[in-house]
Coordinates of C-alpha atoms in Angstrom, one line a residue:
Chain A
M10 CA -121.0 -47.4 78.0
A11 CA -122.4 -45.4 75.1
R12 CA -124.8 -42.5 74.9
I13 CA -127.4 -43.5 72.3
L14 CA -129.9 -41.2 70.5
I15 CA -133.1 -42.9 69.4
T16 CA -135.7 -41.2 67.2
S17 CA -139.2 -42.6 67.8
G18 CA -142.8 -42.4 66.8
P19 CA -144.5 -40.5 63.9
T20 CA -144.4 -36.8 63.1
R21 CA -147.2 -34.6 61.9
Q22 CA -147.2 -32.1 59.1
Y23 CA -150.2 -29.7 59.5
L24 CA -152.1 -28.4 56.5
D25 CA -154.0 -25.9 58.7
P26 CA -154.6 -25.7 62.5
V27 CA -156.7 -29.0 62.4
R28 CA -155.7 -31.3 59.6
Y29 CA -152.3 -33.1 59.2
L30 CA -150.5 -35.8 57.4
T31 CA -149.0 -38.6 59.5
N32 CA -148.7 -42.4 59.8
A33 CA -149.6 -45.0 62.4
S34 CA -146.2 -45.3 64.1
S35 CA -146.9 -46.0 67.8
G36 CA -143.4 -45.4 69.3
R37 CA -143.4 -49.0 70.7
M38 CA -140.3 -50.0 68.7
G39 CA -138.5 -46.9 70.0
A40 CA -139.6 -47.6 73.5
A41 CA -138.4 -51.2 73.3
L42 CA -135.0 -50.2 71.8
A43 CA -134.6 -47.6 74.6
A44 CA -135.3 -50.3 77.3
A45 CA -132.9 -52.7 75.6
A46 CA -130.1 -50.1 75.5
L47 CA -130.7 -49.1 79.1
E48 CA -130.5 -52.8 80.1
L49 CA -127.0 -52.9 78.5
G50 CA -126.0 -50.0 80.7
H51 CA -126.1 -47.3 78.0
D52 CA -127.5 -43.8 78.4
V53 CA -130.5 -43.0 76.2
T54 CA -132.0 -39.9 74.7
I55 CA -135.2 -40.2 72.8
V56 CA -136.5 -37.6 70.3
S57 CA -140.2 -38.6 69.9
G58 CA -143.2 -37.4 67.9
P59 CA -146.6 -37.5 69.5
V60 CA -147.3 -41.0 70.9
E61 CA -149.3 -42.5 73.8
V62 CA -146.7 -45.2 74.6
P63 CA -144.7 -44.8 77.8
Y64 CA -140.9 -44.5 77.5
P65 CA -138.5 -45.9 80.2
A66 CA -138.3 -43.4 83.1
T67 CA -134.5 -43.3 83.0
A68 CA -134.4 -42.2 79.3
E69 CA -134.3 -38.5 78.5
V70 CA -137.3 -37.8 76.3
I71 CA -137.5 -34.7 74.0
P72 CA -141.0 -34.4 72.5
V73 CA -141.5 -32.9 69.0
V74 CA -144.4 -32.6 66.5
S75 CA -143.1 -32.0 63.0
T76 CA -140.2 -33.6 61.0
E77 CA -138.4 -30.2 61.0
E78 CA -138.6 -30.2 64.8
M79 CA -137.5 -33.8 65.0
L80 CA -134.4 -33.0 62.8
A81 CA -133.5 -29.9 64.8
A82 CA -133.9 -31.7 68.2
A83 CA -132.1 -34.8 67.0
R84 CA -129.2 -32.8 65.6
T85 CA -128.7 -31.0 68.9
A86 CA -128.8 -34.2 70.9
F87 CA -126.6 -36.1 68.4
A88 CA -123.8 -33.7 69.1
R89 CA -123.4 -35.3 72.6
C90 CA -124.1 -38.9 71.5
D91 CA -122.0 -41.8 70.3
G92 CA -124.6 -43.2 67.9
L93 CA -128.1 -42.9 66.5
I94 CA -130.9 -45.4 66.0
G95 CA -133.5 -43.9 63.7
A96 CA -136.6 -45.8 64.7
A97 CA -139.0 -42.9 64.0
A98 CA -141.3 -42.8 61.0
P99 CA -141.1 -39.1 60.3
C100 CA -143.7 -37.8 57.9
D101 CA -141.7 -37.4 54.7
Y102 CA -144.0 -34.9 52.9
R103 CA -145.1 -31.5 54.1
P104 CA -147.6 -29.1 52.6
E105 CA -145.8 -26.3 50.7
R106 CA -148.2 -23.9 52.3
V107 CA -149.7 -24.1 55.9
E108 CA -152.9 -22.2 56.4
D109 CA -153.4 -20.1 59.5
Q110 CA -157.1 -20.8 59.7
K111 CA -159.0 -24.0 59.1
I112 CA -159.5 -24.6 55.4
A113 CA -163.2 -24.1 54.7
K114 CA -164.9 -26.7 52.6
T115 CA -166.2 -25.4 49.3
G116 CA -167.5 -28.6 47.6
A117 CA -164.6 -28.4 45.2
P118 CA -161.5 -30.7 45.1
L119 CA -158.5 -29.4 47.0
L120 CA -155.1 -29.6 45.3
L121 CA -152.4 -30.1 47.9
H122 CA -148.8 -29.3 47.0
L123 CA -146.5 -31.5 49.0
L124 CA -142.7 -31.2 49.3
E125 CA -140.4 -33.8 50.7
T126 CA -139.1 -33.1 54.2
D127 CA -135.4 -33.4 55.0
D128 CA -134.5 -36.9 55.9
V129 CA -133.6 -37.0 59.6
V130 CA -131.3 -40.1 59.4
A131 CA -129.6 -39.2 56.1
T132 CA -128.9 -35.6 57.4
L133 CA -127.4 -36.8 60.6
A134 CA -125.5 -39.6 59.0
A135 CA -123.9 -37.1 56.6
E136 CA -122.5 -35.3 59.6
K137 CA -121.7 -38.4 61.7
G138 CA -117.9 -38.4 61.6
A139 CA -116.8 -41.3 63.9
R140 CA -120.3 -41.9 65.3
W141 CA -122.5 -44.7 64.1
V142 CA -126.0 -44.6 62.6
V143 CA -128.6 -47.4 62.4
G144 CA -131.6 -46.8 60.2
F145 CA -134.9 -48.5 59.8
A146 CA -136.6 -49.2 56.4
L147 CA -140.3 -49.8 56.2
E148 CA -141.3 -51.0 52.8
T149 CA -144.4 -52.6 51.4
D150 CA -142.5 -54.7 48.8
D151 CA -138.9 -55.7 47.9
H152 CA -137.9 -55.2 51.5
R153 CA -134.3 -56.3 51.4
L154 CA -133.4 -54.6 48.2
R155 CA -134.9 -51.3 49.1
A156 CA -133.5 -51.5 52.6
L157 CA -130.0 -51.9 51.2
A158 CA -130.5 -49.0 48.8
K159 CA -131.6 -46.9 51.8
L160 CA -128.6 -48.0 53.8
E161 CA -126.3 -46.8 51.0
R162 CA -128.1 -43.6 50.2
K163 CA -128.4 -42.6 53.9
R164 CA -124.8 -43.7 54.8
C165 CA -125.9 -46.0 57.6
D166 CA -123.7 -48.5 59.4
L167 CA -126.6 -50.9 59.7
M168 CA -130.2 -51.0 58.4
V169 CA -133.1 -52.7 60.1
S170 CA -135.6 -53.8 57.4
N171 CA -139.3 -54.4 58.4
G172 CA -142.7 -54.5 56.8
V173 CA -145.7 -52.3 57.2
A174 CA -147.3 -54.9 59.5
A175 CA -144.8 -53.6 62.2
M176 CA -146.7 -50.3 62.5
N177 CA -148.8 -49.9 65.6
S178 CA -148.4 -53.6 66.3
L179 CA -147.0 -55.3 69.4
E180 CA -144.8 -57.6 67.3
N181 CA -142.2 -57.1 64.6
E182 CA -140.2 -59.2 62.1
V183 CA -136.9 -57.7 61.0
E184 CA -133.7 -58.4 59.2
I185 CA -130.5 -56.5 60.2
L186 CA -128.4 -55.7 57.1
D187 CA -124.8 -54.6 57.0
P188 CA -123.3 -52.3 54.3
H189 CA -122.3 -55.3 52.2
G190 CA -125.9 -56.5 52.1
A191 CA -125.3 -59.4 54.4
V192 CA -128.2 -60.3 56.7
L193 CA -126.4 -60.2 60.1
R194 CA -129.5 -61.4 62.0
A195 CA -133.2 -62.1 61.4
A196 CA -135.5 -61.7 64.4
A197 CA -139.2 -62.1 64.9
G198 CA -141.4 -61.8 68.0
S199 CA -142.4 -59.1 70.5
K200 CA -140.9 -55.7 69.9
E201 CA -139.1 -56.1 73.2
S202 CA -137.3 -59.3 72.1
V203 CA -136.6 -57.9 68.6
A204 CA -135.2 -54.8 70.2
R205 CA -132.8 -56.9 72.4
E206 CA -131.6 -58.7 69.2
I207 CA -131.0 -55.4 67.4
L208 CA -129.1 -53.9 70.4
A209 CA -127.0 -57.1 70.6
V210 CA -125.9 -56.6 67.0
I211 CA -125.2 -52.9 67.6
Q212 CA -123.2 -53.7 70.7
E213 CA -121.1 -56.3 68.9
R214 CA -120.6 -54.4 65.6
L215 CA -120.6 -50.7 66.5
I216 CA -120.1 -50.1 70.2
N217 CA -117.5 -52.8 71.0
P218 CA -116.3 -54.0 67.6
E219 CA -114.0 -57.0 68.0
M220 CA -110.3 -56.1 68.3
P221 CA -108.1 -57.9 65.7
S222 CA -107.0 -61.1 67.4
P223 CA -103.3 -61.5 68.3
A224 CA -103.2 -64.7 66.2
N225 CA -103.6 -62.5 63.1
D226 CA -100.5 -60.4 63.8
Chain B
M189 CA -185.0 -43.8 78.1
A190 CA -183.5 -43.2 74.7
R191 CA -181.0 -45.1 72.5
I192 CA -178.3 -42.6 71.6
L193 CA -175.8 -42.9 68.8
I194 CA -172.5 -41.0 69.4
T195 CA -169.8 -40.6 66.7
S196 CA -166.4 -40.0 68.3
G197 CA -162.7 -39.6 67.5
P198 CA -160.9 -38.8 64.3
T199 CA -161.0 -40.8 61.1
R200 CA -158.0 -41.5 58.8
Q201 CA -157.9 -41.2 55.0
Y202 CA -154.9 -43.2 53.6
L203 CA -152.8 -42.0 50.6
D204 CA -151.0 -45.3 50.5
P205 CA -150.5 -48.2 53.0
V206 CA -148.5 -46.0 55.3
R207 CA -149.4 -42.3 55.1
Y208 CA -152.8 -40.7 56.0
L209 CA -154.6 -37.5 56.6
T210 CA -156.2 -37.0 60.0
N211 CA -156.6 -34.7 63.0
A212 CA -155.8 -34.7 66.7
S213 CA -159.3 -35.6 67.9
S214 CA -158.8 -37.9 71.0
G215 CA -162.3 -39.3 71.5
R216 CA -162.4 -37.8 75.0
M217 CA -165.4 -35.7 74.3
G218 CA -167.2 -38.7 72.9
A219 CA -166.3 -40.8 75.9
A220 CA -167.5 -38.1 78.3
L221 CA -170.8 -37.7 76.3
A222 CA -171.3 -41.5 76.4
A223 CA -170.7 -41.6 80.2
A224 CA -173.1 -38.6 80.8
A225 CA -175.8 -40.3 78.6
L226 CA -175.4 -43.6 80.5
E227 CA -175.7 -41.8 83.8
L228 CA -179.1 -40.5 82.7
G229 CA -180.2 -44.1 82.0
H230 CA -179.9 -44.0 78.2
D231 CA -178.5 -46.8 76.0
V232 CA -175.4 -45.7 74.1
T233 CA -173.8 -46.9 70.8
I234 CA -170.5 -45.3 69.9
V235 CA -169.1 -45.4 66.3
S236 CA -165.4 -44.4 66.9
G237 CA -162.3 -43.8 64.8
P238 CA -158.9 -44.9 66.0
V239 CA -158.4 -43.6 69.6
E240 CA -156.5 -44.6 72.7
V241 CA -159.2 -43.3 75.1
P242 CA -161.2 -45.9 77.0
Y243 CA -165.0 -45.9 76.4
P244 CA -167.5 -46.8 79.2
A245 CA -167.8 -50.6 79.4
T246 CA -171.6 -50.5 79.1
A247 CA -171.6 -48.6 75.8
E248 CA -171.6 -50.6 72.5
V249 CA -168.5 -49.5 70.6
I250 CA -168.2 -50.0 66.8
P251 CA -164.6 -49.2 65.6
V252 CA -163.9 -47.7 62.2
V253 CA -161.0 -46.2 60.4
S254 CA -162.1 -44.0 57.5
T255 CA -164.9 -41.5 57.1
E256 CA -166.7 -43.8 54.6
E257 CA -166.6 -46.5 57.2
M258 CA -167.9 -44.2 59.9
L259 CA -170.8 -43.1 57.7
A260 CA -171.8 -46.6 56.8
A261 CA -171.5 -47.9 60.5
A262 CA -173.4 -44.8 61.8
R263 CA -176.1 -45.1 59.3
T264 CA -176.7 -48.8 60.2
A265 CA -176.7 -48.0 64.0
F266 CA -178.9 -44.9 63.5
A267 CA -181.7 -47.0 62.2
R268 CA -182.2 -48.4 65.7
C269 CA -181.5 -45.1 67.7
D270 CA -183.6 -42.2 68.8
G271 CA -181.0 -39.5 68.3
L272 CA -177.4 -38.8 67.2
I273 CA -174.6 -36.8 68.8
G274 CA -172.0 -36.2 66.1
A275 CA -168.9 -35.6 68.3
A276 CA -166.4 -37.2 65.9
A277 CA -164.1 -35.1 63.8
P278 CA -164.2 -37.2 60.6
C279 CA -161.4 -36.4 58.1
D280 CA -163.3 -34.3 55.6
Y281 CA -160.9 -34.7 52.6
R282 CA -159.8 -38.0 51.0
P283 CA -157.2 -38.6 48.3
E284 CA -158.9 -39.1 44.9
R285 CA -156.5 -42.0 44.4
V286 CA -155.2 -44.4 47.1
E287 CA -151.9 -46.2 46.1
D288 CA -151.6 -49.9 46.8
Q289 CA -147.9 -49.6 47.6
K290 CA -146.0 -47.0 49.6
I291 CA -145.4 -43.9 47.4
A292 CA -141.6 -43.8 46.8
K293 CA -139.9 -40.5 47.2
T294 CA -138.4 -39.0 44.0
G295 CA -137.1 -35.7 45.2
A296 CA -139.9 -34.0 43.3
P297 CA -143.0 -32.3 44.8
L298 CA -146.1 -34.5 45.1
L299 CA -149.5 -33.1 43.9
L300 CA -152.2 -34.6 46.0
H301 CA -155.8 -34.4 44.7
L302 CA -158.2 -34.3 47.6
L303 CA -162.0 -34.7 47.4
E304 CA -164.4 -33.9 50.2
T305 CA -165.8 -36.9 52.0
D306 CA -169.5 -37.2 52.6
D307 CA -170.5 -35.3 55.8
V308 CA -171.6 -37.9 58.4
V309 CA -173.9 -35.7 60.4
A310 CA -175.5 -33.9 57.4
T311 CA -176.1 -37.3 55.7
L312 CA -177.8 -38.8 58.7
A313 CA -179.7 -35.6 59.5
A314 CA -181.2 -35.6 56.0
E315 CA -182.7 -39.0 56.8
K316 CA -183.6 -38.4 60.4
G317 CA -187.4 -38.2 60.2
A318 CA -188.6 -37.9 63.8
R319 CA -185.2 -38.5 65.3
W320 CA -183.0 -35.7 66.7
V321 CA -179.4 -34.8 65.6
V322 CA -176.9 -32.8 67.6
G323 CA -173.8 -31.6 65.7
F324 CA -170.4 -30.2 66.8
A325 CA -168.7 -27.3 65.1
L326 CA -165.0 -26.8 65.5
E327 CA -163.8 -23.5 64.1
T328 CA -160.7 -21.4 64.4
D329 CA -162.6 -18.1 64.0
D330 CA -166.2 -16.7 63.9
H331 CA -167.2 -19.7 66.1
R332 CA -170.9 -18.7 66.7
L333 CA -171.7 -17.5 63.2
R334 CA -170.1 -20.5 61.5
A335 CA -171.6 -22.9 64.0
L336 CA -175.1 -21.5 63.2
A337 CA -174.5 -21.8 59.5
K338 CA -173.4 -25.5 60.0
L339 CA -176.5 -26.1 62.1
E340 CA -178.7 -24.9 59.2
R341 CA -176.8 -26.6 56.4
K342 CA -176.6 -29.9 58.3
R343 CA -180.3 -29.7 59.5
C344 CA -179.3 -30.2 63.2
D345 CA -181.6 -29.7 66.2
L346 CA -178.8 -28.3 68.3
M347 CA -175.2 -27.4 67.5
V348 CA -172.3 -27.4 70.0
S349 CA -169.7 -24.8 69.1
N350 CA -166.2 -25.2 70.3
G351 CA -162.7 -23.9 69.4
V352 CA -159.6 -25.8 68.2
A353 CA -158.2 -25.8 71.7
A354 CA -160.7 -28.5 72.6
M355 CA -158.8 -31.0 70.4
N356 CA -156.8 -33.6 72.3
S357 CA -157.3 -31.6 75.5
L358 CA -158.8 -32.6 78.9
E359 CA -161.0 -29.5 78.9
N360 CA -163.5 -27.8 76.7
E361 CA -165.4 -24.6 76.4
V362 CA -168.6 -24.7 74.4
E363 CA -171.8 -22.9 73.5
I364 CA -175.0 -24.8 72.7
L365 CA -177.0 -23.2 69.9
D366 CA -180.6 -23.8 68.9
P367 CA -181.9 -23.4 65.3
H368 CA -182.9 -19.8 66.0
G369 CA -179.3 -18.9 66.9
A370 CA -180.0 -18.6 70.6
V371 CA -177.3 -19.7 73.0
L372 CA -179.1 -22.2 75.2
R373 CA -176.2 -22.8 77.4
A374 CA -172.4 -21.9 77.7
A375 CA -170.2 -24.4 79.6
A376 CA -166.5 -24.6 80.3
G377 CA -164.4 -27.0 82.3
S378 CA -163.5 -30.7 82.2
K379 CA -164.9 -32.6 79.2
E380 CA -166.9 -34.7 81.8
S381 CA -168.6 -31.6 83.2
V382 CA -169.2 -30.1 79.8
A383 CA -170.7 -33.4 78.6
R384 CA -173.2 -33.4 81.5
E385 CA -174.3 -29.9 80.6
I386 CA -174.8 -30.9 76.9
L387 CA -176.8 -34.0 77.9
A388 CA -178.9 -31.9 80.3
V389 CA -179.9 -29.6 77.4
I390 CA -180.5 -32.6 75.1
Q391 CA -182.7 -34.3 77.8
E392 CA -184.7 -31.1 78.3
R393 CA -185.1 -30.1 74.6
L394 CA -185.0 -33.3 72.6
I395 CA -185.6 -36.4 74.7
N396 CA -188.3 -35.0 77.1
P397 CA -189.5 -31.7 75.5
E398 CA -191.8 -29.9 77.9
M399 CA -195.5 -30.7 77.3
P400 CA -197.7 -27.7 76.8
S401 CA -198.9 -26.7 80.2
P402 CA -202.6 -27.1 80.9
A403 CA -202.8 -23.4 81.9
N404 CA -202.2 -22.6 78.2
D405 CA -205.3 -24.5 77.0

């Protein structure tokens, strides 16, 4: 039995009290991963951005809005977890300046200075010690190559590569890559069935890695 | 009996295939206005941005994503309507350039050039002729003054003024202003009850304006 931290959903980076940058992540993949982990008998904590999707009742859910909040909540929760599945799509740019009042339109163009937010998965993986980290890569092209580059840069133990069609969809199509670039498994179908495949690989490789067989002694 | 066009929900302005600018409009006020209009026996067409809220089954719903799409769909629908209630919160800035592929992070700041989108309510009101237009103003400060300025600039027949707390909330608190700046009605409570109050004022002032009484002849 493991305690698994799952980040899920989008985050929002507000420009002013009304407008924000975000993406169409629905939290459905995170919810499906939580259900699959619970089915295997694990404990689950979900740090989730704003979503409408229901999470399993037996998962602990910590709601957040911004990427900064997601990182802070995930870091706290990770301290008491055995592994992290980073299924969230945190907004990776934030306005350098956030206005207190709604920006009034003037008719002129608005120049928005955006800074990169801290990467939630990379930050936690750098502090992981003996814990394991599984990342997700969402790319519009060169999926496998970019996913492998992300795995290395973010120091993940496994990387799940998917395309942009996965966002706010009921289905998904993924490849699960190991640090050597090997495709451990490819899965397509409902997010529920894909989540079970991902958890099966995590179980086999990271939670209960095979003991060296006595024949090899 | 009137045919009423209601715009509802947020719109999205994409920077690239993944990231977009938006706001937290839920479409609940638009759904409540549609229900209130149907209760009074009117026909309702809703042009709605991406929302999770269910709309009344007897309303015609036209889904859109961007502000440009909302304006185009609303303009087409307005041609066969008697009046417009602009309850949507269209994203009012759009990136000057939309990237085909996901913008790759470089570690450097990103300078985003934003242009104002065309104002849906102002554009349709400029073409309204004998039809009526009711706008919504969402302001973080000086609600009434800014709402009145918007009413004039957008050539509305009535303006509903509300605060930012209305967004993605089950409740609302509004003032209904006429072109002279008079507060015709103030209403607070569930979005359903506030919507009924707004429709009552629209019915009385715009759909069935009082005939001059014979005593005045």
